[in-house]
Amino acid sequence: MPTSDSSGSRPYRLATGLAVAVPLGLYGAFLGLGAIPFFQRHFIYAHKIHTLWWHDVNGPQHWGFAKNQVTPFSIQTSDGESLYAWHILPLPLYAQHEAQLAAQSSGFCQDITKTDSFRLLREDPDARLIIYFHGNAGHIAQAIRPASYHALTDTSSYHVLAIDYRGFGHSTGSPTEAGLIIDATAAVQWALEEAGVPASKIVLLGHSIGTAVTCAAFEHFAKKGIDFAGVVLVAAFSSLPQMLSGYAIAGWVPVLAPFKAWPWMLEKVQRCIVDKWESAHRLQEVAGLIRARDGRLRLHLVHAKNDWDIPCHEDDILFAAAVSGATQQNRDHKALADEKASRTANKGKDAFVATWRDGDVVIRQELYPHGGHNDIMYYAPVLMAVMRSFGQVDDSP
């Protein structure tokens, strides 16, 4: 009679042990490498995961743009890096000048200031510009990015300036928090100084980790007394350590979530994250600065309920931080929740708009039921937020 240690059960026990040990070993290796800044930044920014091998970003027609509607060029940073960039003309404006634009040389432009597309931006006093800061991984034209550019430019009067951060795509250097802030500052300065677009005609638009870059650029210029037409943050997070504590790769592979059972250990692991990206703190500081000098603020937070990468409750933290800064009051959680509820318009299942208005300061949080982490970028709430920033749509709920 066979015993419980029969040879027939050993393969099963071995397979079971391997099924547990292999994922745990991989997770341990991932954490070990992640403690090293070099590897950690590769994991966070994923800038080496791209399709440049088979996609030529100097040929934007591949993504459905009209010939020379997009001008690829470079922007130089204050610390000597070269950022690859696209200037995208609004299609209705392009159509008015199609013959002369199509006759220009195509491909990468060594001096954008000599192009008709640049002239159409610089010489139009009514030109409106969206400066687009994309999320991690890929390059300027990867994944949903071209579709989101189309949504912003196909039927509007909006120009778009998009950049690849250092280390991404054809840009030089390697990504760090300090470096990406320099990159964002360079892009905005190019728009203000080279293109001559006033800040009142510029919207800063960020997606995912690009929202953290946007907040940092917003802070930099707010300290100089510069107010933009609007700031739109899509799928944003309050801080990188906070976000990673609940983040799951592709929505199901947890990063730091297993450590929540041991708060002391989670705190130690979070301290190892080298780039903090404290967006909530930045928004609180900036909202306070703008309110103190009676400036203008149009801050829009847009998030999809079904975002499995960055949970939508991160926007609650950002909204609370911005309101606290604007009002210079640190309300307790319940008091703020009650006030927010009184300023919230329900839009159906898993959808609402909360609007905090105080003088010329408007802070708006919109939860949308669909769009996930990426597709939301070309859904209606994002374009509507831009339109509200430019005063083309009533910014009431």
mmCIF file of C-alpha atoms in Angstrom:
data_model
loop_
_atom_site.group_PDB
_atom_site.id
_atom_site.type_symbol
_atom_site.label_atom_id
_atom_site.label_comp_id
_atom_site.label_asym_id
_atom_site.label_seq_id
_atom_site.Cartn_x
_atom_site.Cartn_y
_atom_site.Cartn_z
ATOM 1 C CA MET A 1 0.000 0.000 0.000
ATOM 2 C CA PRO A 2 1.593 3.364 -1.045
ATOM 3 C CA THR A 3 2.477 5.882 1.620
ATOM 4 C CA SER A 4 1.949 9.659 1.528
ATOM 5 C CA ASP A 5 5.568 9.925 0.336
ATOM 6 C CA SER A 6 4.905 7.865 -2.750
ATOM 7 C CA SER A 7 6.996 8.764 -5.749
ATOM 8 C CA GLY A 8 3.843 9.710 -7.660
ATOM 9 C CA SER A 9 3.279 12.775 -5.470
ATOM 10 C CA ARG A 10 6.854 14.055 -5.635
ATOM 11 C CA PRO A 11 6.590 15.639 -9.107
ATOM 12 C CA TYR A 12 3.435 17.419 -7.974
ATOM 13 C CA ARG A 13 5.161 18.782 -4.858
ATOM 14 C CA LEU A 14 8.189 19.793 -6.916
ATOM 15 C CA ALA A 15 6.023 21.599 -9.489
ATOM 16 C CA THR A 16 4.096 23.347 -6.722
ATOM 17 C CA GLY A 17 7.299 24.430 -5.016
ATOM 18 C CA LEU A 18 8.700 25.787 -8.260
ATOM 19 C CA ALA A 19 5.442 27.610 -9.001
ATOM 20 C CA VAL A 20 5.899 29.499 -5.725
ATOM 21 C CA ALA A 21 9.678 29.814 -5.639
ATOM 22 C CA VAL A 22 10.221 31.094 -9.182
ATOM 23 C CA PRO A 23 7.867 34.135 -8.931
ATOM 24 C CA LEU A 24 9.195 34.929 -5.455
ATOM 25 C CA GLY A 25 12.762 34.679 -6.705
ATOM 26 C CA LEU A 26 12.030 36.939 -9.661
ATOM 27 C CA TYR A 27 10.265 39.424 -7.397
ATOM 28 C CA GLY A 28 13.228 39.405 -5.000
ATOM 29 C CA ALA A 29 15.645 39.948 -7.890
ATOM 30 C CA PHE A 30 13.467 42.794 -9.187
ATOM 31 C CA LEU A 31 13.518 44.483 -5.766
ATOM 32 C CA GLY A 32 17.242 43.944 -5.409
ATOM 33 C CA LEU A 33 17.985 45.551 -8.747
ATOM 34 C CA GLY A 34 15.427 48.256 -8.035
ATOM 35 C CA ALA A 35 17.430 49.348 -4.995
ATOM 36 C CA ILE A 36 20.243 50.391 -7.358
ATOM 37 C CA PRO A 37 19.514 53.875 -8.803
ATOM 38 C CA PHE A 38 20.670 52.934 -12.327
ATOM 39 C CA PHE A 39 18.265 50.005 -12.609
ATOM 40 C CA GLN A 40 15.539 51.742 -10.632
ATOM 41 C CA ARG A 41 15.377 54.574 -13.154
ATOM 42 C CA HIS A 42 15.269 52.081 -16.015
ATOM 43 C CA PHE A 43 12.288 50.400 -14.351
ATOM 44 C CA ILE A 44 10.482 53.675 -13.606
ATOM 45 C CA TYR A 45 11.074 55.550 -16.847
ATOM 46 C CA ALA A 46 11.296 52.478 -19.131
ATOM 47 C CA HIS A 47 12.922 54.783 -21.672
ATOM 48 C CA LYS A 48 14.721 51.955 -23.449
ATOM 49 C CA ILE A 49 11.460 50.197 -24.289
ATOM 50 C CA HIS A 50 10.597 51.689 -27.657
ATOM 51 C CA THR A 51 9.949 50.962 -31.329
ATOM 52 C CA LEU A 52 12.565 53.176 -32.954
ATOM 53 C CA TRP A 53 13.978 50.113 -34.717
ATOM 54 C CA TRP A 54 11.003 49.934 -37.060
ATOM 55 C CA HIS A 55 9.314 53.353 -36.733
ATOM 56 C CA ASP A 56 10.965 56.474 -38.162
ATOM 57 C CA VAL A 57 9.708 59.359 -36.029
ATOM 58 C CA ASN A 58 11.033 61.766 -38.648
ATOM 59 C CA GLY A 59 8.230 60.568 -40.926
ATOM 60 C CA PRO A 60 5.044 61.578 -39.076
ATOM 61 C CA GLN A 61 2.859 60.690 -42.069
ATOM 62 C CA HIS A 62 3.181 57.097 -40.840
ATOM 63 C CA TRP A 63 0.802 58.100 -38.043
ATOM 64 C CA GLY A 64 -1.717 59.797 -40.309
ATOM 65 C CA PHE A 65 -0.525 63.397 -40.257
ATOM 66 C CA ALA A 66 -0.590 65.519 -43.398
ATOM 67 C CA LYS A 67 2.729 66.100 -45.154
ATOM 68 C CA ASN A 68 4.718 68.582 -43.034
ATOM 69 C CA GLN A 69 1.863 69.108 -40.600
ATOM 70 C CA VAL A 70 4.456 67.936 -38.067
ATOM 71 C CA THR A 71 7.931 69.449 -37.886
ATOM 72 C CA PRO A 72 10.515 67.317 -36.044
ATOM 73 C CA PHE A 73 13.268 69.448 -34.496
ATOM 74 C CA SER A 74 15.393 69.733 -31.361
ATOM 75 C CA ILE A 75 15.441 71.922 -28.270
ATOM 76 C CA GLN A 76 18.654 72.531 -26.336
ATOM 77 C CA THR A 77 18.594 72.404 -22.548
ATOM 78 C CA SER A 78 20.518 74.589 -20.121
ATOM 79 C CA ASP A 79 22.776 71.655 -19.206
ATOM 80 C CA GLY A 80 23.711 70.752 -22.765
ATOM 81 C CA GLU A 81 21.243 68.006 -23.676
ATOM 82 C CA SER A 82 19.354 67.879 -26.978
ATOM 83 C CA LEU A 83 15.629 67.086 -26.807
ATOM 84 C CA TYR A 84 13.819 65.639 -29.783
ATOM 85 C CA ALA A 85 10.531 67.489 -30.343
ATOM 86 C CA TRP A 86 7.505 67.730 -32.612
ATOM 87 C CA HIS A 87 5.618 70.904 -33.479
ATOM 88 C CA ILE A 88 2.178 69.845 -34.731
ATOM 89 C CA LEU A 89 0.026 72.334 -36.609
ATOM 90 C CA PRO A 90 -3.744 72.343 -36.113
ATOM 91 C CA LEU A 91 -5.196 70.659 -39.198
ATOM 92 C CA PRO A 92 -7.668 73.476 -40.085
ATOM 93 C CA LEU A 93 -4.757 75.961 -40.112
ATOM 94 C CA TYR A 94 -2.616 73.532 -42.112
ATOM 95 C CA ALA A 95 -5.412 73.192 -44.688
ATOM 96 C CA GLN A 96 -5.386 76.945 -45.267
ATOM 97 C CA HIS A 97 -1.658 76.839 -46.151
ATOM 98 C CA GLU A 98 -1.374 73.306 -47.486
ATOM 99 C CA ALA A 99 0.432 74.096 -50.741
ATOM 100 C CA GLN A 100 3.269 76.082 -49.200
ATOM 101 C CA LEU A 101 3.652 73.728 -46.228
ATOM 102 C CA ALA A 102 3.689 70.592 -48.371
ATOM 103 C CA ALA A 103 6.382 72.166 -50.566
ATOM 104 C CA GLN A 104 8.823 72.422 -47.645
ATOM 105 C CA SER A 105 11.545 69.838 -47.099
ATOM 106 C CA SER A 106 10.359 66.921 -44.964
ATOM 107 C CA GLY A 107 12.073 65.110 -42.129
ATOM 108 C CA PHE A 108 14.112 66.421 -39.228
ATOM 109 C CA CYS A 109 14.508 70.213 -39.320
ATOM 110 C CA GLN A 110 17.848 71.693 -38.301
ATOM 111 C CA ASP A 111 16.411 75.201 -37.856
ATOM 112 C CA ILE A 112 12.674 75.301 -37.220
ATOM 113 C CA THR A 113 12.653 79.099 -37.098
ATOM 114 C CA LYS A 114 13.081 79.159 -40.896
ATOM 115 C CA THR A 115 9.945 77.115 -41.577
ATOM 116 C CA ASP A 116 6.457 78.272 -42.515
ATOM 117 C CA SER A 117 5.015 76.138 -39.725
ATOM 118 C CA PHE A 118 7.019 78.071 -37.130
ATOM 119 C CA ARG A 119 5.979 81.369 -38.724
ATOM 120 C CA LEU A 120 2.323 80.359 -38.449
ATOM 121 C CA LEU A 121 2.839 79.850 -34.721
ATOM 122 C CA ARG A 122 4.994 82.868 -33.950
ATOM 123 C CA GLU A 123 3.246 85.481 -36.091
ATOM 124 C CA ASP A 124 -0.305 84.649 -35.054
ATOM 125 C CA PRO A 125 -1.224 86.731 -31.967
ATOM 126 C CA ASP A 126 -4.189 84.419 -31.358
ATOM 127 C CA ALA A 127 -2.208 81.167 -31.573
ATOM 128 C CA ARG A 128 -2.879 78.714 -28.750
ATOM 129 C CA LEU A 129 -0.312 76.115 -27.792
ATOM 130 C CA ILE A 130 -0.530 72.862 -25.845
ATOM 131 C CA ILE A 131 2.794 71.687 -24.411
ATOM 132 C CA TYR A 132 2.471 67.918 -24.092
ATOM 133 C CA PHE A 133 4.465 65.902 -21.518
ATOM 134 C CA HIS A 134 4.026 62.187 -22.157
ATOM 135 C CA GLY A 135 4.206 59.239 -19.798
ATOM 136 C CA ASN A 136 6.962 56.682 -19.350
ATOM 137 C CA ALA A 137 8.288 54.231 -21.940
ATOM 138 C CA GLY A 138 8.414 54.584 -25.677
ATOM 139 C CA HIS A 139 9.035 57.672 -27.730
ATOM 140 C CA ILE A 140 7.192 60.749 -28.919
ATOM 141 C CA ALA A 141 5.021 58.799 -31.388
ATOM 142 C CA GLN A 142 4.597 55.478 -29.613
ATOM 143 C CA ALA A 143 1.381 53.805 -28.516
ATOM 144 C CA ILE A 144 -1.565 56.174 -27.961
ATOM 145 C CA ARG A 145 0.419 59.402 -28.349
ATOM 146 C CA PRO A 146 -0.280 60.057 -32.054
ATOM 147 C CA ALA A 147 -3.986 59.398 -31.490
ATOM 148 C CA SER A 148 -4.015 61.927 -28.666
ATOM 149 C CA TYR A 149 -2.229 64.515 -30.844
ATOM 150 C CA HIS A 150 -4.870 63.958 -33.523
ATOM 151 C CA ALA A 151 -7.647 64.448 -30.972
ATOM 152 C CA LEU A 152 -6.098 67.762 -29.943
ATOM 153 C CA THR A 153 -5.350 69.129 -33.426
ATOM 154 C CA ASP A 154 -7.639 67.571 -36.066
ATOM 155 C CA THR A 155 -10.555 69.961 -35.648
ATOM 156 C CA SER A 156 -9.208 72.672 -33.332
ATOM 157 C CA SER A 157 -7.038 75.765 -33.581
ATOM 158 C CA TYR A 158 -4.454 74.330 -31.171
ATOM 159 C CA HIS A 159 -0.766 73.876 -31.919
ATOM 160 C CA VAL A 160 0.978 71.068 -29.995
ATOM 161 C CA LEU A 161 4.588 70.981 -28.829
ATOM 162 C CA ALA A 162 5.614 67.497 -27.697
ATOM 163 C CA ILE A 163 9.061 66.466 -26.496
ATOM 164 C CA ASP A 164 10.946 63.305 -25.698
ATOM 165 C CA TYR A 165 12.681 63.708 -22.343
ATOM 166 C CA ARG A 166 16.405 63.081 -22.040
ATOM 167 C CA GLY A 167 17.185 59.432 -22.669
ATOM 168 C CA PHE A 168 13.898 58.873 -24.516
ATOM 169 C CA GLY A 169 13.746 58.336 -28.277
ATOM 170 C CA HIS A 170 16.368 60.438 -30.062
ATOM 171 C CA SER A 171 16.985 62.763 -27.110
ATOM 172 C CA THR A 172 20.418 62.665 -25.491
ATOM 173 C CA GLY A 173 21.220 61.956 -21.849
ATOM 174 C CA SER A 174 19.631 59.764 -19.192
ATOM 175 C CA PRO A 175 16.441 60.459 -17.217
ATOM 176 C CA THR A 176 16.429 61.713 -13.636
ATOM 177 C CA GLU A 177 13.891 63.863 -11.816
ATOM 178 C CA ALA A 178 16.182 66.890 -11.874
ATOM 179 C CA GLY A 179 16.961 66.300 -15.545
ATOM 180 C CA LEU A 180 13.351 65.981 -16.656
ATOM 181 C CA ILE A 181 12.504 69.202 -14.834
ATOM 182 C CA ILE A 182 15.246 70.945 -16.845
ATOM 183 C CA ASP A 183 13.762 69.401 -20.006
ATOM 184 C CA ALA A 184 10.270 70.649 -19.233
ATOM 185 C CA THR A 185 11.606 74.091 -18.408
ATOM 186 C CA ALA A 186 13.470 74.168 -21.725
ATOM 187 C CA ALA A 187 10.316 73.274 -23.656
ATOM 188 C CA VAL A 188 8.291 76.014 -21.972
ATOM 189 C CA GLN A 189 11.052 78.566 -22.410
ATOM 190 C CA TRP A 190 11.249 77.683 -26.108
ATOM 191 C CA ALA A 191 7.523 78.367 -26.416
ATOM 192 C CA LEU A 192 7.708 81.646 -24.506
ATOM 193 C CA GLU A 193 10.947 83.017 -25.936
ATOM 194 C CA GLU A 194 11.592 81.434 -29.342
ATOM 195 C CA ALA A 195 8.000 80.987 -30.478
ATOM 196 C CA GLY A 196 6.840 84.110 -28.651
ATOM 197 C CA VAL A 197 3.613 82.562 -27.358
ATOM 198 C CA PRO A 198 2.411 84.325 -24.187
ATOM 199 C CA ALA A 199 1.771 82.131 -21.141
ATOM 200 C CA SER A 200 -1.904 83.124 -21.264
ATOM 201 C CA LYS A 201 -2.118 81.193 -24.564
ATOM 202 C CA ILE A 202 -0.348 78.056 -23.300
ATOM 203 C CA VAL A 203 -1.803 74.945 -21.665
ATOM 204 C CA LEU A 204 0.519 72.462 -19.946
ATOM 205 C CA LEU A 205 -0.792 68.926 -20.496
ATOM 206 C CA GLY A 206 0.709 65.903 -18.762
ATOM 207 C CA HIS A 207 -0.095 62.201 -18.776
ATOM 208 C CA SER A 208 0.959 59.635 -16.156
ATOM 209 C CA ILE A 209 4.539 60.399 -15.117
ATOM 210 C CA GLY A 210 4.253 63.395 -17.426
ATOM 211 C CA THR A 211 1.859 64.885 -14.857
ATOM 212 C CA ALA A 212 4.728 64.975 -12.361
ATOM 213 C CA VAL A 213 6.918 66.681 -14.972
ATOM 214 C CA THR A 214 4.096 69.143 -15.637
ATOM 215 C CA CYS A 215 3.686 69.970 -11.943
ATOM 216 C CA ALA A 216 7.410 70.654 -11.645
ATOM 217 C CA ALA A 217 7.401 72.965 -14.687
ATOM 218 C CA PHE A 218 4.263 74.652 -13.355
ATOM 219 C CA GLU A 219 6.022 75.277 -10.023
ATOM 220 C CA HIS A 220 9.154 76.631 -11.719
ATOM 221 C CA PHE A 221 7.283 79.287 -13.674
ATOM 222 C CA ALA A 222 4.746 80.099 -10.956
ATOM 223 C CA LYS A 223 7.656 81.169 -8.762
ATOM 224 C CA LYS A 224 8.526 83.653 -11.517
ATOM 225 C CA GLY A 225 4.993 85.054 -11.450
ATOM 226 C CA ILE A 226 3.975 83.390 -14.745
ATOM 227 C CA ASP A 227 0.421 82.067 -15.018
ATOM 228 C CA PHE A 228 -0.600 79.738 -17.842
ATOM 229 C CA ALA A 229 -3.981 79.434 -19.511
ATOM 230 C CA GLY A 230 -4.335 76.093 -17.785
ATOM 231 C CA VAL A 231 -2.739 72.945 -16.426
ATOM 232 C CA VAL A 232 -4.307 69.591 -17.320
ATOM 233 C CA LEU A 233 -3.162 66.462 -15.472
ATOM 234 C CA VAL A 234 -4.397 63.115 -16.818
ATOM 235 C CA ALA A 235 -3.924 59.937 -14.761
ATOM 236 C CA ALA A 236 -1.846 61.801 -12.201
ATOM 237 C CA PHE A 237 -0.373 60.648 -8.893
ATOM 238 C CA SER A 238 0.446 62.410 -5.633
ATOM 239 C CA SER A 239 4.049 61.227 -5.271
ATOM 240 C CA LEU A 240 6.072 58.400 -6.741
ATOM 241 C CA PRO A 241 6.656 56.524 -3.444
ATOM 242 C CA GLN A 242 2.952 56.813 -2.580
ATOM 243 C CA MET A 243 1.845 55.708 -6.027
ATOM 244 C CA LEU A 244 4.220 52.746 -6.210
ATOM 245 C CA SER A 245 2.886 51.415 -2.908
ATOM 246 C CA GLY A 246 -0.334 50.601 -4.765
ATOM 247 C CA TYR A 247 0.947 50.311 -8.338
ATOM 248 C CA ALA A 248 0.662 47.108 -10.321
ATOM 249 C CA ILE A 249 2.435 46.559 -13.637
ATOM 250 C CA ALA A 250 -0.221 46.047 -16.334
ATOM 251 C CA GLY A 251 -2.760 46.196 -13.538
ATOM 252 C CA TRP A 252 -1.918 42.844 -11.953
ATOM 253 C CA VAL A 253 1.805 42.577 -11.064
ATOM 254 C CA PRO A 254 2.264 44.475 -7.767
ATOM 255 C CA VAL A 255 5.400 46.543 -7.190
ATOM 256 C CA LEU A 256 5.407 47.520 -3.512
ATOM 257 C CA ALA A 257 1.867 46.525 -2.515
ATOM 258 C CA PRO A 258 2.984 43.301 -0.743
ATOM 259 C CA PHE A 259 4.869 45.460 1.791
ATOM 260 C CA LYS A 260 1.665 47.156 2.964
ATOM 261 C CA ALA A 261 1.292 44.375 5.507
ATOM 262 C CA TRP A 262 4.478 45.679 7.163
ATOM 263 C CA PRO A 263 4.269 49.498 7.193
ATOM 264 C CA TRP A 264 7.726 49.907 8.704
ATOM 265 C CA MET A 265 9.232 47.878 5.863
ATOM 266 C CA LEU A 266 7.207 49.729 3.223
ATOM 267 C CA GLU A 267 8.538 53.015 4.589
ATOM 268 C CA LYS A 268 12.124 51.762 4.349
ATOM 269 C CA VAL A 269 11.608 50.609 0.766
ATOM 270 C CA GLN A 270 9.980 53.923 -0.172
ATOM 271 C CA ARG A 271 13.010 55.793 1.136
ATOM 272 C CA CYS A 272 15.098 53.936 -1.460
ATOM 273 C CA ILE A 273 13.174 55.569 -4.318
ATOM 274 C CA VAL A 274 15.597 58.165 -5.636
ATOM 275 C CA ASP A 275 13.189 60.316 -7.694
ATOM 276 C CA LYS A 276 10.296 61.325 -5.444
ATOM 277 C CA TRP A 277 8.113 63.432 -7.787
ATOM 278 C CA GLU A 278 6.107 65.048 -4.974
ATOM 279 C CA SER A 279 3.281 66.444 -7.114
ATOM 280 C CA ALA A 280 0.792 66.954 -4.278
ATOM 281 C CA HIS A 281 3.277 69.093 -2.388
ATOM 282 C CA ARG A 282 4.080 71.074 -5.536
ATOM 283 C CA LEU A 283 0.422 71.750 -6.295
ATOM 284 C CA GLN A 284 -0.200 72.910 -2.747
ATOM 285 C CA GLU A 285 2.748 75.312 -2.914
ATOM 286 C CA VAL A 286 1.849 76.659 -6.355
ATOM 287 C CA ALA A 287 -1.847 77.121 -5.604
ATOM 288 C CA GLY A 288 -0.853 79.101 -2.514
ATOM 289 C CA LEU A 289 1.579 81.265 -4.484
ATOM 290 C CA ILE A 290 -0.973 82.075 -7.169
ATOM 291 C CA ARG A 291 -3.760 82.826 -4.712
ATOM 292 C CA ALA A 292 -1.486 85.074 -2.621
ATOM 293 C CA ARG A 293 -0.724 87.308 -5.609
ATOM 294 C CA ASP A 294 -4.279 87.181 -6.957
ATOM 295 C CA GLY A 295 -3.108 85.297 -10.017
ATOM 296 C CA ARG A 296 -5.045 83.045 -12.362
ATOM 297 C CA LEU A 297 -5.225 79.271 -12.010
ATOM 298 C CA ARG A 298 -7.123 76.712 -14.074
ATOM 299 C CA LEU A 299 -6.137 73.286 -12.814
ATOM 300 C CA HIS A 300 -7.880 70.235 -14.283
ATOM 301 C CA LEU A 301 -7.474 66.702 -12.940
ATOM 302 C CA VAL A 302 -8.847 63.992 -15.248
ATOM 303 C CA HIS A 303 -8.825 60.293 -14.401
ATOM 304 C CA ALA A 304 -10.573 57.171 -15.661
ATOM 305 C CA LYS A 305 -12.323 55.021 -13.103
ATOM 306 C CA ASN A 306 -11.004 51.888 -14.818
ATOM 307 C CA ASP A 307 -7.349 52.973 -14.701
ATOM 308 C CA TRP A 308 -5.614 49.815 -13.481
ATOM 309 C CA ASP A 309 -2.140 51.388 -13.473
ATOM 310 C CA ILE A 310 -2.622 54.493 -11.305
ATOM 311 C CA PRO A 311 -5.733 54.372 -9.085
ATOM 312 C CA CYS A 312 -8.149 57.252 -9.513
ATOM 313 C CA HIS A 313 -8.150 58.045 -5.783
ATOM 314 C CA GLU A 314 -4.719 59.630 -6.323
ATOM 315 C CA ASP A 315 -6.631 62.595 -7.783
ATOM 316 C CA ASP A 316 -8.446 62.997 -4.455
ATOM 317 C CA ILE A 317 -5.078 63.628 -2.800
ATOM 318 C CA LEU A 318 -4.043 66.121 -5.471
ATOM 319 C CA PHE A 319 -7.375 67.947 -5.331
ATOM 320 C CA ALA A 320 -7.151 68.241 -1.550
ATOM 321 C CA ALA A 321 -3.557 69.509 -1.746
ATOM 322 C CA ALA A 322 -4.395 72.164 -4.341
ATOM 323 C CA VAL A 323 -7.453 73.345 -2.384
ATOM 324 C CA SER A 324 -5.446 73.500 0.848
ATOM 325 C CA GLY A 325 -2.842 75.635 -0.895
ATOM 326 C CA ALA A 326 -5.373 77.947 -2.525
ATOM 327 C CA THR A 327 -7.320 78.500 0.695
ATOM 328 C CA GLN A 328 -4.308 78.382 3.047
ATOM 329 C CA GLN A 329 -6.324 76.067 5.272
ATOM 330 C CA ASN A 330 -5.474 72.523 6.255
ATOM 331 C CA ARG A 331 -8.949 71.073 6.612
ATOM 332 C CA ASP A 332 -9.356 67.661 8.161
ATOM 333 C CA HIS A 333 -10.345 64.867 5.816
ATOM 334 C CA LYS A 334 -14.036 64.839 6.746
ATOM 335 C CA ALA A 335 -14.487 68.610 6.543
ATOM 336 C CA LEU A 336 -12.881 68.726 3.102
ATOM 337 C CA ALA A 337 -14.901 65.710 1.932
ATOM 338 C CA ASP A 338 -18.125 67.411 3.022
ATOM 339 C CA GLU A 339 -17.232 70.660 1.253
ATOM 340 C CA LYS A 340 -16.136 68.783 -1.845
ATOM 341 C CA ALA A 341 -19.419 66.860 -1.921
ATOM 342 C CA SER A 342 -21.340 70.126 -1.928
ATOM 343 C CA ARG A 343 -19.331 71.241 -4.979
ATOM 344 C CA THR A 344 -19.638 67.960 -6.880
ATOM 345 C CA ALA A 345 -21.933 67.244 -9.817
ATOM 346 C CA ASN A 346 -22.630 63.558 -10.378
ATOM 347 C CA LYS A 347 -22.443 62.554 -14.036
ATOM 348 C CA GLY A 348 -23.742 58.996 -13.722
ATOM 349 C CA LYS A 349 -22.167 55.732 -12.624
ATOM 350 C CA ASP A 350 -18.467 56.160 -11.803
ATOM 351 C CA ALA A 351 -18.475 59.737 -13.071
ATOM 352 C CA PHE A 352 -18.424 63.114 -11.338
ATOM 353 C CA VAL A 353 -17.012 66.627 -11.566
ATOM 354 C CA ALA A 354 -15.878 68.468 -8.435
ATOM 355 C CA THR A 355 -15.179 72.186 -8.885
ATOM 356 C CA TRP A 356 -13.554 74.462 -6.336
ATOM 357 C CA ARG A 357 -13.772 78.111 -7.320
ATOM 358 C CA ASP A 358 -12.309 81.021 -5.383
ATOM 359 C CA GLY A 359 -11.882 84.249 -7.319
ATOM 360 C CA ASP A 360 -9.780 83.521 -10.394
ATOM 361 C CA VAL A 361 -8.643 80.169 -9.003
ATOM 362 C CA VAL A 362 -10.515 77.137 -10.339
ATOM 363 C CA ILE A 363 -9.567 73.584 -9.354
ATOM 364 C CA ARG A 364 -11.525 70.907 -11.179
ATOM 365 C CA GLN A 365 -11.462 67.138 -10.712
ATOM 366 C CA GLU A 366 -13.248 64.900 -13.210
ATOM 367 C CA LEU A 367 -13.720 61.165 -12.893
ATOM 368 C CA TYR A 368 -14.689 59.478 -16.158
ATOM 369 C CA PRO A 369 -15.962 55.882 -16.258
ATOM 370 C CA HIS A 370 -13.942 54.708 -19.258
ATOM 371 C CA GLY A 371 -10.576 55.135 -20.953
ATOM 372 C CA GLY A 372 -8.248 53.150 -18.712
ATOM 373 C CA HIS A 373 -4.776 54.544 -18.158
ATOM 374 C CA ASN A 374 -3.955 55.435 -21.755
ATOM 375 C CA ASP A 375 -7.004 55.717 -24.004
ATOM 376 C CA ILE A 376 -8.417 58.480 -21.800
ATOM 377 C CA MET A 377 -5.870 60.790 -23.475
ATOM 378 C CA TYR A 378 -7.988 61.003 -26.621
ATOM 379 C CA TYR A 379 -11.373 60.970 -24.884
ATOM 380 C CA ALA A 380 -13.613 64.022 -24.634
ATOM 381 C CA PRO A 381 -12.794 65.085 -21.020
ATOM 382 C CA VAL A 382 -9.178 65.906 -21.916
ATOM 383 C CA LEU A 383 -10.004 68.112 -24.902
ATOM 384 C CA MET A 384 -12.826 69.739 -22.911
ATOM 385 C CA ALA A 385 -10.359 70.548 -20.118
ATOM 386 C CA VAL A 386 -8.095 72.250 -22.660
ATOM 387 C CA MET A 387 -11.046 74.185 -24.092
ATOM 388 C CA ARG A 388 -12.058 75.323 -20.610
ATOM 389 C CA SER A 389 -8.508 76.440 -19.905
ATOM 390 C CA PHE A 390 -8.566 78.639 -22.992
ATOM 391 C CA GLY A 391 -11.949 80.058 -21.989
ATOM 392 C CA GLN A 392 -13.697 78.563 -24.997
ATOM 393 C CA VAL A 393 -16.122 76.575 -22.860
ATOM 394 C CA ASP A 394 -17.805 77.566 -19.617
ATOM 395 C CA ASP A 395 -15.639 76.114 -16.832
ATOM 396 C CA SER A 396 -18.617 75.408 -14.568
ATOM 397 C CA PRO A 397 -19.454 71.705 -13.981
#
